Short mmCIF file of C-alpha atoms in Angstrom, two decimals:
data_model
loop_
_atom_site.label_atom_id
_atom_site.label_comp_id
_atom_site.label_asym_id
_atom_site.label_seq_id
_atom_site.Cartn_x
_atom_site.Cartn_y
_atom_site.Cartn_z
CA MET U 21 25.68 6.81 -11.88
CA ALA U 22 25.50 4.58 -8.83
CA ILE U 23 25.91 5.07 -5.08
CA ARG U 24 26.67 2.50 -2.42
CA TYR U 25 27.04 2.59 1.34
CA GLY U 26 29.40 -0.26 2.17
CA GLU U 27 27.98 -3.33 0.47
CA THR U 28 24.53 -1.78 0.05
CA ILE U 29 23.70 -0.24 -3.33
CA VAL U 30 21.31 2.66 -2.72
CA LEU U 31 21.18 4.05 -6.26
CA ARG U 32 21.81 2.22 -9.52
CA GLN U 33 21.75 3.17 -13.19
CA ILE U 34 20.69 6.78 -12.62
CA ASP U 35 20.84 8.68 -15.91
CA LEU U 36 19.32 12.15 -15.60
CA GLU U 37 19.76 15.31 -17.65
CA VAL U 38 18.46 18.56 -16.13
CA ARG U 39 17.93 21.48 -18.46
CA GLN U 40 19.07 25.03 -17.65
CA GLY U 41 16.48 26.81 -15.51
CA GLU U 42 14.42 23.65 -14.95
CA LEU U 43 12.98 22.53 -11.63
CA ILE U 44 13.12 18.75 -11.25
CA ALA U 45 11.25 17.11 -8.38
CA LEU U 46 12.80 13.90 -7.05
CA LEU U 47 9.75 12.07 -5.73
CA GLY U 48 9.61 8.84 -3.80
CA SER U 49 8.99 7.18 -0.47
CA SER U 50 11.48 7.13 2.40
CA GLY U 51 14.58 5.08 1.61
CA CYS U 52 14.25 5.21 -2.17
CA GLY U 53 17.54 7.11 -2.59
CA LYS U 54 16.35 10.61 -3.45
CA THR U 55 18.31 12.40 -0.69
CA SER U 56 21.41 10.30 -1.46
CA LEU U 57 21.18 11.49 -5.07
CA LEU U 58 20.96 15.11 -3.93
CA ARG U 59 23.88 14.72 -1.54
CA ALA U 60 25.98 13.11 -4.27
CA VAL U 61 25.40 16.10 -6.55
CA ALA U 62 26.32 18.42 -3.68
CA GLY U 63 29.57 16.54 -3.09
CA PHE U 64 28.77 14.98 0.29
CA VAL U 65 28.49 11.39 -0.98
CA PRO U 66 31.02 9.78 -3.39
CA LEU U 67 29.87 7.91 -6.48
CA ALA U 68 30.46 4.19 -6.90
CA SER U 69 30.37 4.75 -10.67
CA GLY U 70 29.39 7.39 -13.20
CA ARG U 71 29.93 11.14 -13.52
CA ILE U 72 28.25 14.42 -12.57
CA LEU U 73 28.44 17.26 -15.08
CA VAL U 74 27.36 20.88 -14.61
CA GLY U 75 27.35 22.35 -18.09
CA ASP U 76 30.56 21.07 -19.64
CA ALA U 77 32.38 20.84 -16.30
CA ASP U 78 32.94 17.45 -14.70
CA ILE U 79 32.48 18.03 -10.95
CA THR U 80 32.49 14.37 -9.91
CA HIS U 81 35.65 14.62 -7.85
CA LEU U 82 35.51 18.27 -6.81
CA PRO U 83 35.04 19.09 -3.11
CA ALA U 84 31.61 20.43 -2.17
CA GLU U 85 32.76 24.05 -1.81
CA ARG U 86 33.96 24.14 -5.43
CA ARG U 87 30.87 22.72 -7.11
CA GLN U 88 28.81 25.90 -7.58
CA CYS U 89 25.96 24.06 -5.88
CA ALA U 90 23.96 25.28 -2.90
CA MET U 91 22.06 22.81 -0.75
CA MET U 92 19.17 23.67 1.54
CA PHE U 93 18.73 20.98 4.16
CA GLN U 94 15.49 19.61 5.57
CA SER U 95 16.41 20.96 9.03
CA TYR U 96 17.57 24.29 7.48
CA ALA U 97 20.86 23.94 9.51
CA LEU U 98 20.85 27.60 10.57
CA TRP U 99 23.40 28.77 13.11
CA PRO U 100 21.39 29.60 16.28
CA HIS U 101 24.06 31.96 17.66
CA MET U 102 24.06 34.07 14.48
CA SER U 103 21.70 36.75 13.29
CA VAL U 104 19.65 36.48 10.11
CA ALA U 105 22.21 38.54 8.20
CA GLN U 106 25.13 36.50 9.52
CA ASN U 107 23.47 33.24 8.50
CA ILE U 108 22.81 34.53 4.98
CA ALA U 109 26.41 35.78 4.75
CA TYR U 110 27.98 32.54 5.96
CA GLY U 111 28.77 31.05 2.54
CA LEU U 112 30.13 34.37 1.31
CA ARG U 113 32.53 34.64 4.26
CA VAL U 114 33.75 31.10 3.62
CA ARG U 115 34.46 32.17 0.03
CA LYS U 116 36.30 35.23 1.37
CA TRP U 117 34.14 37.90 -0.26
CA PRO U 118 35.03 41.51 0.66
CA LYS U 119 32.90 42.88 3.54
CA ASP U 120 31.23 45.58 1.44
CA LYS U 121 30.15 43.05 -1.18
CA ILE U 122 28.87 40.69 1.51
CA ALA U 123 26.76 43.47 3.03
CA ALA U 124 25.32 44.42 -0.35
CA ARG U 125 24.52 40.80 -1.19
CA VAL U 126 22.83 40.22 2.18
CA ASP U 127 20.67 43.32 1.69
CA GLU U 128 19.73 42.02 -1.76
CA MET U 129 18.69 38.65 -0.30
CA LEU U 130 16.66 40.30 2.48
CA ARG U 131 14.72 42.32 -0.11
CA LEU U 132 14.27 39.34 -2.41
CA LEU U 133 12.84 37.18 0.39
CA GLN U 134 10.78 39.98 2.00
CA LEU U 135 12.84 39.94 5.19
CA GLU U 136 13.77 43.63 5.28
CA GLY U 137 14.28 44.75 8.87
CA TYR U 138 15.07 41.22 10.09
CA GLY U 139 18.82 41.28 9.44
CA GLU U 140 19.91 41.81 13.05
CA ARG U 141 17.29 39.50 14.55
CA SER U 142 18.29 36.12 15.95
CA VAL U 143 17.06 33.19 13.89
CA GLU U 144 15.73 31.77 17.17
CA GLN U 145 13.11 34.54 17.12
CA LEU U 146 11.74 33.63 13.70
CA SER U 147 8.75 31.57 12.65
CA GLY U 148 9.19 28.35 10.68
CA GLY U 149 8.35 30.09 7.42
CA GLN U 150 10.82 32.89 8.10
CA ARG U 151 13.59 30.41 8.94
CA GLN U 152 12.90 28.65 5.67
CA ARG U 153 13.41 31.95 3.84
CA VAL U 154 16.68 32.60 5.66
CA ALA U 155 17.95 29.16 4.66
CA MET U 156 16.89 29.89 1.08
CA GLY U 157 18.69 33.26 1.21
CA ARG U 158 21.90 31.61 2.43
CA ALA U 159 21.69 29.12 -0.45
CA LEU U 160 20.99 31.77 -3.09
CA ALA U 161 23.54 34.30 -1.81
CA ILE U 162 26.48 32.45 -3.36
CA ASP U 163 24.80 32.63 -6.79
CA PRO U 164 24.90 28.86 -7.39
CA ALA U 165 24.63 27.23 -10.78
CA LEU U 166 22.49 24.52 -9.18
CA LEU U 167 20.11 24.79 -6.22
CA LEU U 168 19.49 21.61 -4.21
CA LEU U 169 16.47 21.50 -1.88
CA ASP U 170 16.00 18.54 0.47
CA GLU U 171 12.33 18.50 1.60
CA PRO U 172 12.57 22.16 2.64
CA MET U 173 8.93 22.39 3.78
CA SER U 174 8.52 19.13 5.68
CA ASN U 175 8.75 20.91 9.05
CA LEU U 176 6.05 23.48 8.27
CA ASP U 177 2.33 23.27 8.85
CA TYR U 178 0.01 22.72 5.90
CA ARG U 179 -1.15 26.33 5.48
CA ILE U 180 2.41 27.69 5.40
CA ARG U 181 3.48 24.96 2.98
CA LEU U 182 0.73 26.01 0.57
CA GLU U 183 1.93 29.62 0.67
CA LEU U 184 5.65 28.91 0.44
CA ARG U 185 5.53 26.35 -2.36
CA HIS U 186 4.15 29.05 -4.65
CA GLU U 187 6.77 31.51 -3.39
CA ILE U 188 9.57 29.03 -4.08
CA ARG U 189 8.27 28.34 -7.58
CA ALA U 190 7.87 32.04 -8.40
CA LEU U 191 11.35 32.80 -7.05
CA GLN U 192 12.94 29.92 -8.95
CA GLN U 193 11.32 31.01 -12.21
CA ARG U 194 12.20 34.67 -11.67
CA LEU U 195 15.86 33.84 -11.06
CA GLY U 196 15.96 31.12 -13.73
CA ILE U 197 18.01 28.89 -11.42
CA THR U 198 18.32 25.17 -12.15
CA THR U 199 16.86 23.27 -9.19
CA LEU U 200 16.64 19.73 -7.84
CA TYR U 201 13.86 19.43 -5.27
CA VAL U 202 13.49 16.33 -3.07
CA THR U 203 10.02 15.55 -1.74
CA HIS U 204 7.79 12.62 -0.79
CA ASP U 205 4.66 14.76 -1.26
CA ARG U 206 3.12 14.19 -4.70
CA GLU U 207 1.00 17.36 -4.48
CA GLU U 208 4.15 19.38 -3.83
CA ALA U 209 5.90 17.76 -6.78
CA LEU U 210 2.92 18.34 -9.11
CA THR U 211 2.68 21.99 -8.06
CA LEU U 212 6.36 22.89 -8.30
CA ALA U 213 8.05 20.80 -10.96
CA ASP U 214 8.68 21.15 -14.66
CA ARG U 215 9.41 17.41 -14.62
CA ILE U 216 9.09 14.72 -11.98
CA VAL U 217 11.56 11.87 -11.41
CA VAL U 218 9.88 9.05 -9.49
CA LEU U 219 12.40 6.88 -7.64
CA ASN U 220 11.71 3.40 -6.31
CA ALA U 221 14.23 1.19 -4.49
CA GLY U 222 17.23 3.06 -5.90
CA GLU U 223 16.08 3.16 -9.52
CA VAL U 224 14.17 5.58 -11.73
CA ALA U 225 10.60 4.36 -12.08
CA GLN U 226 9.48 7.18 -14.41
CA ILE U 227 10.54 10.61 -15.68
CA GLY U 228 7.99 12.97 -17.17
CA SER U 229 5.96 16.14 -16.88
CA PRO U 230 3.54 16.34 -13.94
CA GLU U 231 0.67 15.65 -16.36
CA ASP U 232 2.38 12.56 -17.83
CA VAL U 233 3.29 11.03 -14.48
CA PHE U 234 -0.17 11.69 -13.03
CA HIS U 235 -2.30 10.61 -15.99
CA ARG U 236 0.03 8.05 -17.63
CA PRO U 237 1.92 6.20 -14.89
CA ALA U 238 4.48 3.75 -16.24
CA SER U 239 4.04 1.03 -13.59
CA PRO U 240 1.77 -0.11 -10.76
CA PHE U 241 4.19 1.48 -8.28
CA VAL U 242 3.95 4.90 -9.96
CA ALA U 243 0.17 4.60 -10.29
CA THR U 244 -0.15 3.82 -6.57
CA PHE U 245 2.28 6.55 -5.52
CA MET U 246 0.42 9.12 -7.62
CA GLY U 247 -2.87 8.30 -5.90
CA ALA U 248 -4.37 5.50 -8.01
CA ASP U 249 -4.18 3.18 -5.02
CA ASN U 250 -7.32 1.15 -5.73
CA ALA U 251 -5.85 -2.01 -7.25
CA LEU U 252 -7.61 -5.09 -8.58
CA GLU U 253 -6.06 -8.16 -10.17
CA LEU U 254 -8.09 -9.50 -13.09
CA THR U 255 -7.99 -12.78 -14.99
CA PRO U 256 -8.22 -12.55 -18.79
CA PRO U 257 -11.11 -13.53 -21.05
CA SER U 258 -11.18 -17.16 -22.05
CA GLY U 259 -11.64 -16.20 -25.69
CA THR U 260 -9.50 -13.94 -27.85
CA ALA U 261 -11.95 -11.19 -28.79
CA ALA U 262 -11.02 -7.79 -27.40
CA GLY U 263 -14.69 -7.07 -26.70
CA ASP U 264 -15.21 -10.16 -24.56
CA ARG U 265 -16.91 -9.09 -21.31
CA SER U 266 -15.24 -11.74 -19.19
CA TRP U 267 -12.33 -10.05 -17.43
CA ARG U 268 -12.92 -11.08 -13.82
CA LEU U 269 -11.50 -10.52 -10.37
CA ARG U 270 -8.82 -13.05 -9.57
CA ASP U 271 -10.96 -14.62 -6.83
CA GLY U 272 -13.68 -15.27 -9.44
CA GLU U 273 -16.30 -13.15 -7.70
CA GLY U 274 -18.23 -10.33 -9.32
CA PRO U 275 -19.45 -9.73 -12.86
CA GLY U 276 -17.40 -9.80 -16.05
CA LEU U 277 -15.77 -6.44 -16.75
CA ASP U 278 -15.84 -4.94 -20.23
CA LEU U 279 -12.49 -3.25 -20.87
CA SER U 280 -12.79 -3.15 -24.65
CA ALA U 281 -12.97 0.67 -24.68
CA HIS U 282 -9.57 0.96 -23.00
CA PRO U 283 -6.73 1.55 -25.50
CA ARG U 284 -4.46 -1.02 -23.81
CA ALA U 285 -6.99 -3.80 -23.29
CA ALA U 286 -6.54 -5.53 -26.65
CA ALA U 287 -2.74 -5.52 -26.32
CA LEU U 288 -2.97 -7.17 -22.90
CA LEU U 289 -5.13 -10.06 -24.08
CA GLY U 290 -3.17 -13.29 -24.00
CA ASN U 291 -0.60 -11.92 -21.51
CA GLY U 292 -2.13 -13.45 -18.38
CA ASN U 293 -3.50 -11.52 -15.42
CA ILE U 294 -3.52 -7.73 -15.29
CA ARG U 295 -3.52 -5.15 -12.51
CA LEU U 296 -6.15 -2.46 -12.75
CA HIS U 297 -5.58 0.80 -10.85
CA PHE U 298 -7.84 3.81 -10.36
CA ARG U 299 -8.28 6.79 -8.03
CA SER U 300 -11.07 6.99 -5.51
CA GLU U 301 -12.08 10.41 -6.84
CA ALA U 302 -12.46 8.99 -10.35
CA ALA U 303 -15.15 6.54 -9.20
CA HIS U 304 -18.66 7.08 -7.92
CA VAL U 305 -21.52 5.04 -6.54
CA ALA U 306 -24.37 4.53 -9.01
CA GLY U 307 -27.30 6.77 -8.19
CA THR U 308 -25.30 9.42 -6.33
CA ARG U 309 -24.70 11.42 -9.52
CA SER U 310 -25.30 11.03 -13.25
CA ASP U 311 -24.50 7.47 -14.21
CA ILE U 312 -21.97 6.73 -16.93
CA PRO U 313 -23.28 5.02 -20.10
CA ALA U 314 -22.74 1.27 -20.29
CA GLY U 315 -19.51 0.46 -22.13
CA ASP U 316 -17.84 3.65 -20.92
CA ALA U 317 -17.48 2.41 -17.34
CA ILE U 318 -16.95 -0.77 -15.37
CA GLN U 319 -19.48 -1.77 -12.69
CA LEU U 320 -18.20 -3.12 -9.36
CA PRO U 321 -20.97 -4.27 -6.98
CA GLY U 322 -20.28 -4.59 -3.27
CA ALA U 323 -21.28 -3.54 0.22
CA VAL U 324 -20.29 -0.39 2.12
CA GLU U 325 -18.15 -1.36 5.11
CA GLN U 326 -16.60 1.95 6.20
CA THR U 327 -17.07 5.69 5.66
CA ALA U 328 -14.91 8.70 6.56
CA TYR U 329 -15.78 12.38 6.24
CA LEU U 330 -12.95 14.37 4.61
CA GLY U 331 -14.51 17.84 4.58
CA GLU U 332 -15.64 18.29 0.98
CA HIS U 333 -16.70 14.67 0.52
CA TRP U 334 -16.98 11.25 2.11
CA ARG U 335 -14.58 8.42 1.34
CA CYS U 336 -16.22 5.00 1.50
CA ARG U 337 -14.71 1.53 1.51
CA VAL U 338 -16.74 -0.92 -0.57
CA ARG U 339 -16.15 -4.65 -0.04
CA MET U 340 -16.36 -7.06 -2.98
CA GLY U 341 -15.73 -10.56 -1.71
CA ALA U 342 -12.09 -10.71 -0.63
CA THR U 343 -11.33 -7.32 -2.21
CA SER U 344 -12.17 -3.79 -1.13
CA ILE U 345 -11.91 -0.44 -2.89
CA TRP U 346 -12.29 3.21 -1.91
CA VAL U 347 -14.70 5.59 -3.61
CA ASP U 348 -15.47 9.27 -2.96
CA THR U 349 -19.08 10.39 -2.61
CA THR U 350 -20.79 13.73 -2.05
CA THR U 351 -23.40 12.12 0.21
CA PRO U 352 -22.83 9.75 3.15
CA LEU U 353 -23.61 6.05 2.65
CA THR U 354 -24.85 3.74 5.35
CA VAL U 355 -22.50 0.94 6.38
CA GLY U 356 -23.89 -2.42 5.27
CA THR U 357 -25.86 -1.14 2.28
CA THR U 358 -25.18 -2.49 -1.20
CA ALA U 359 -23.47 -0.22 -3.71
CA ILE U 360 -22.45 -0.40 -7.34
CA VAL U 361 -19.23 1.48 -7.95
CA GLN U 362 -18.85 2.91 -11.45
CA VAL U 363 -15.39 3.75 -12.79
CA PRO U 364 -14.91 5.35 -16.23
CA VAL U 365 -12.80 3.16 -18.47
CA SER U 366 -10.78 6.27 -19.33
CA ALA U 367 -9.75 6.54 -15.63
CA LEU U 368 -8.30 3.02 -15.50
CA HIS U 369 -4.59 2.24 -15.57
CA LEU U 370 -3.86 -1.29 -16.82
CA PHE U 371 -0.60 -3.19 -16.32
CA PRO U 372 0.44 -6.79 -16.94
CA VAL U 373 1.09 -8.78 -13.79
CA THR U 374 4.79 -9.64 -13.65
CA THR U 375 6.43 -12.22 -11.43
#
């Protein structure tokens, strides 16, 4: 499927199958098209091409109220002049449910979301976490075939987000409801999802389990987005032997790097420059903990130019000529001192440089 706004294509060649009862996280930076995809499924944005199927039913041209989809917006979109119960009942009244069935369904939602006793309270009197639950209750009350969540926790503080993400996951699994969840927070996606769809500039960059996307990113963009944001461009060995220790930084500075233990290194020989990505937590400074045996790690010498205390560890920027990298340490390092950063070869993500 594809979506365009005027002459601007915001999504292209999206081909996604969501299994019954699965929670899919749509992950990407602002402007990548993830909310547009969600709104298209909900029926608020028309498709430029393609189809949307729920089971065997083609809902592409159905109005939003007939799609058996419930969407929970980032702002929650609760009616401030209505009580908690009235907000939860809103979709049922639109669908002209009998009053007794509406009352029973609202009571069921209040129990499910641990909001008993809050039915007559104004939503203006609720905390952010409680409003989020009311919005969830309104979405679930209509018994949708597909639940659509658009960054539902972006307005909450960190502690509440930690609590509610586990509540959402437990509730989704208990109900067995198929869910599309939009987020730009990779930790949220890793915690909640059965599979993650990474979007970049209107296209799917990778689809996979949280473990696959985190440990086996398909591109430099995915590697960076999933936290492997240390990036070095290397020039290839002059010879053809996979064990040649002459991969070097593009600027020519630093020692040769032995990548022969990496499973992709041999395949990348002869393909020009490569991009090497790794996470700061995967690296360490030699001497600050047990060193890694030679051949199992690359050695990157440099000078400490910045440190920041993050609570459980320090994050240090190490300068190597024109390039700098970040490394986590359990002890503070003095700015200006020399440091040798060790990175296990198994923690490296290698990609050919494309033009």
